[in-house]
XYZ file of C-alpha atoms in Angstrom:
134
model
C -1.169 4.735 6.037
C -2.465 1.159 6.149
C -0.019 -1.524 6.706
C -1.903 -4.990 5.658
C 0.923 -7.709 6.747
C 0.837 -10.673 8.661
C 4.289 -10.419 10.249
C 4.253 -8.603 13.465
C 8.239 -7.598 12.455
C 7.427 -5.893 9.124
C 4.367 -4.055 10.834
C 6.296 -3.041 13.581
C 9.200 -1.650 11.322
C 6.935 0.127 9.106
C 4.831 1.612 11.807
C 8.139 3.136 13.451
C 9.548 4.388 10.291
C 6.107 5.851 8.958
C 5.304 7.482 12.794
C 8.765 8.720 13.116
C 8.002 10.710 10.075
C 4.699 12.235 11.209
C 2.432 9.883 9.724
C -0.331 8.073 11.143
C -0.529 4.266 10.826
C -3.494 1.853 10.984
C -2.418 -2.023 10.976
C -4.219 -5.291 9.502
C -2.971 -8.517 9.625
C -5.083 -10.321 6.994
C -6.294 -8.822 3.712
C -9.890 -8.791 4.748
C -9.288 -6.382 7.891
C -7.209 -4.645 5.461
C -10.307 -4.139 2.924
C -12.606 -3.105 5.790
C -10.139 -0.529 7.526
C -9.310 1.046 3.678
C -13.038 1.348 3.295
C -14.037 2.840 6.712
C -10.679 4.971 6.903
C -9.545 5.716 3.335
C -5.766 6.216 4.355
C -3.619 8.178 2.179
C -1.152 5.110 0.786
C -1.544 1.119 1.648
C 1.410 -1.077 2.088
C 0.055 -4.563 1.228
C 1.697 -7.968 1.418
C 1.330 -10.539 -1.230
C 1.299 -13.732 0.762
C -1.513 -13.244 3.519
C -3.481 -15.996 5.577
C -6.703 -16.662 3.803
C -7.190 -14.282 0.807
C -3.775 -13.312 -0.912
C -2.730 -9.687 -1.740
C -3.358 -9.752 -5.046
C -7.069 -10.549 -4.756
C -7.510 -7.768 -2.210
C -5.908 -5.379 -4.652
C -8.374 -6.173 -7.047
C -11.385 -5.645 -4.570
C -9.745 -2.377 -3.596
C -9.550 -1.052 -7.273
C -13.341 -2.290 -8.162
C -14.275 -0.160 -4.957
C -15.278 3.419 -5.681
C -14.184 4.086 -1.871
C -10.572 2.912 -2.367
C -9.806 2.523 -5.876
C -7.770 5.918 -6.036
C -5.715 4.787 -3.022
C -2.272 4.634 -3.824
C -0.858 0.597 -3.098
C 2.400 -0.596 -2.564
C 2.712 -4.566 -2.515
C 5.359 -5.836 -0.564
C 6.735 -9.268 -0.648
C 9.691 -11.407 0.192
C 8.428 -14.414 -1.550
C 10.470 -14.812 -4.794
C 7.653 -16.445 -6.744
C 5.265 -13.891 -5.329
C 7.536 -11.373 -6.723
C 7.600 -12.898 -9.879
C 3.847 -13.180 -10.079
C 3.578 -9.331 -9.284
C 5.727 -8.260 -12.146
C 3.832 -10.621 -14.614
C 0.255 -9.668 -13.669
C 0.778 -5.748 -12.559
C -2.699 -5.848 -11.493
C -3.439 -1.836 -10.597
C -0.507 -1.566 -7.808
C 1.283 1.575 -7.861
C 4.539 0.140 -6.658
C 6.299 -2.717 -5.324
C 8.961 -3.166 -2.500
C 10.888 -6.571 -2.309
C 11.435 -7.630 1.563
C 13.787 -6.797 3.138
C 13.619 -3.098 2.382
C 15.457 0.006 3.669
C 14.225 3.188 5.053
C 15.273 4.882 2.308
C 13.310 2.811 -0.252
C 10.164 3.285 2.046
C 10.122 7.024 1.622
C 11.453 7.273 -1.829
C 8.412 5.139 -2.933
C 6.081 7.239 -0.826
C 7.351 10.702 -1.980
C 6.863 9.182 -5.650
C 3.067 8.509 -4.918
C 2.140 11.454 -2.236
C 2.716 15.408 -2.760
C 3.790 17.633 -0.294
C 0.482 17.914 1.637
C 0.848 14.004 1.977
C -2.034 13.539 -0.267
C -2.047 10.778 -3.311
C -1.178 12.472 -6.672
C -3.631 10.340 -8.266
C -6.745 11.869 -6.410
C -4.778 15.268 -6.494
C -5.176 15.225 -10.659
C -8.418 13.799 -10.434
C -9.749 16.765 -8.035
C -7.937 19.439 -10.070
C -9.681 18.264 -13.175
C -13.238 17.723 -11.423
C -12.222 21.702 -10.352
C -11.216 22.821 -13.716
C-alpha cells in the first residue's frame, strides 16, 4: 500500500495500522514522489492526501488515472481540510473512496475491504482479469 501524505503523523499512523495487519507500505511526502512510486511498484491501493506541497492530490489523481500502469489502482483520497473535502465531493474525479481526517482504525479497514478482495487484490483489476480470461 502506498501512503502519499506530507504529515509525518498521518504517515506513521497509517503505516502502523497497515503493517499490524500484514500490509507492506511505501511512503511519499509529495505527489511527484507518490506518482513515481506508484508507477514503479504498482501498489494494491493508494492513500492520497488532497493538500500536498507542490502538486495537489487532485492533480496527482488525474495523472495516475491517465497512466496505463496506475489507472486501475484503487485510490482513497484523504484530507482534514474542509474546503478540499467539499471540492472532492463536487469533483469526484476518479477516486474510489474518501476519508476525512481524523479517521479511525475501523474506518481505514472498512474502506480497504470495500476495494480489495480476500487476496488483497483490487476488485477492479480482478474483474478486468476475469473478463480477459473468459
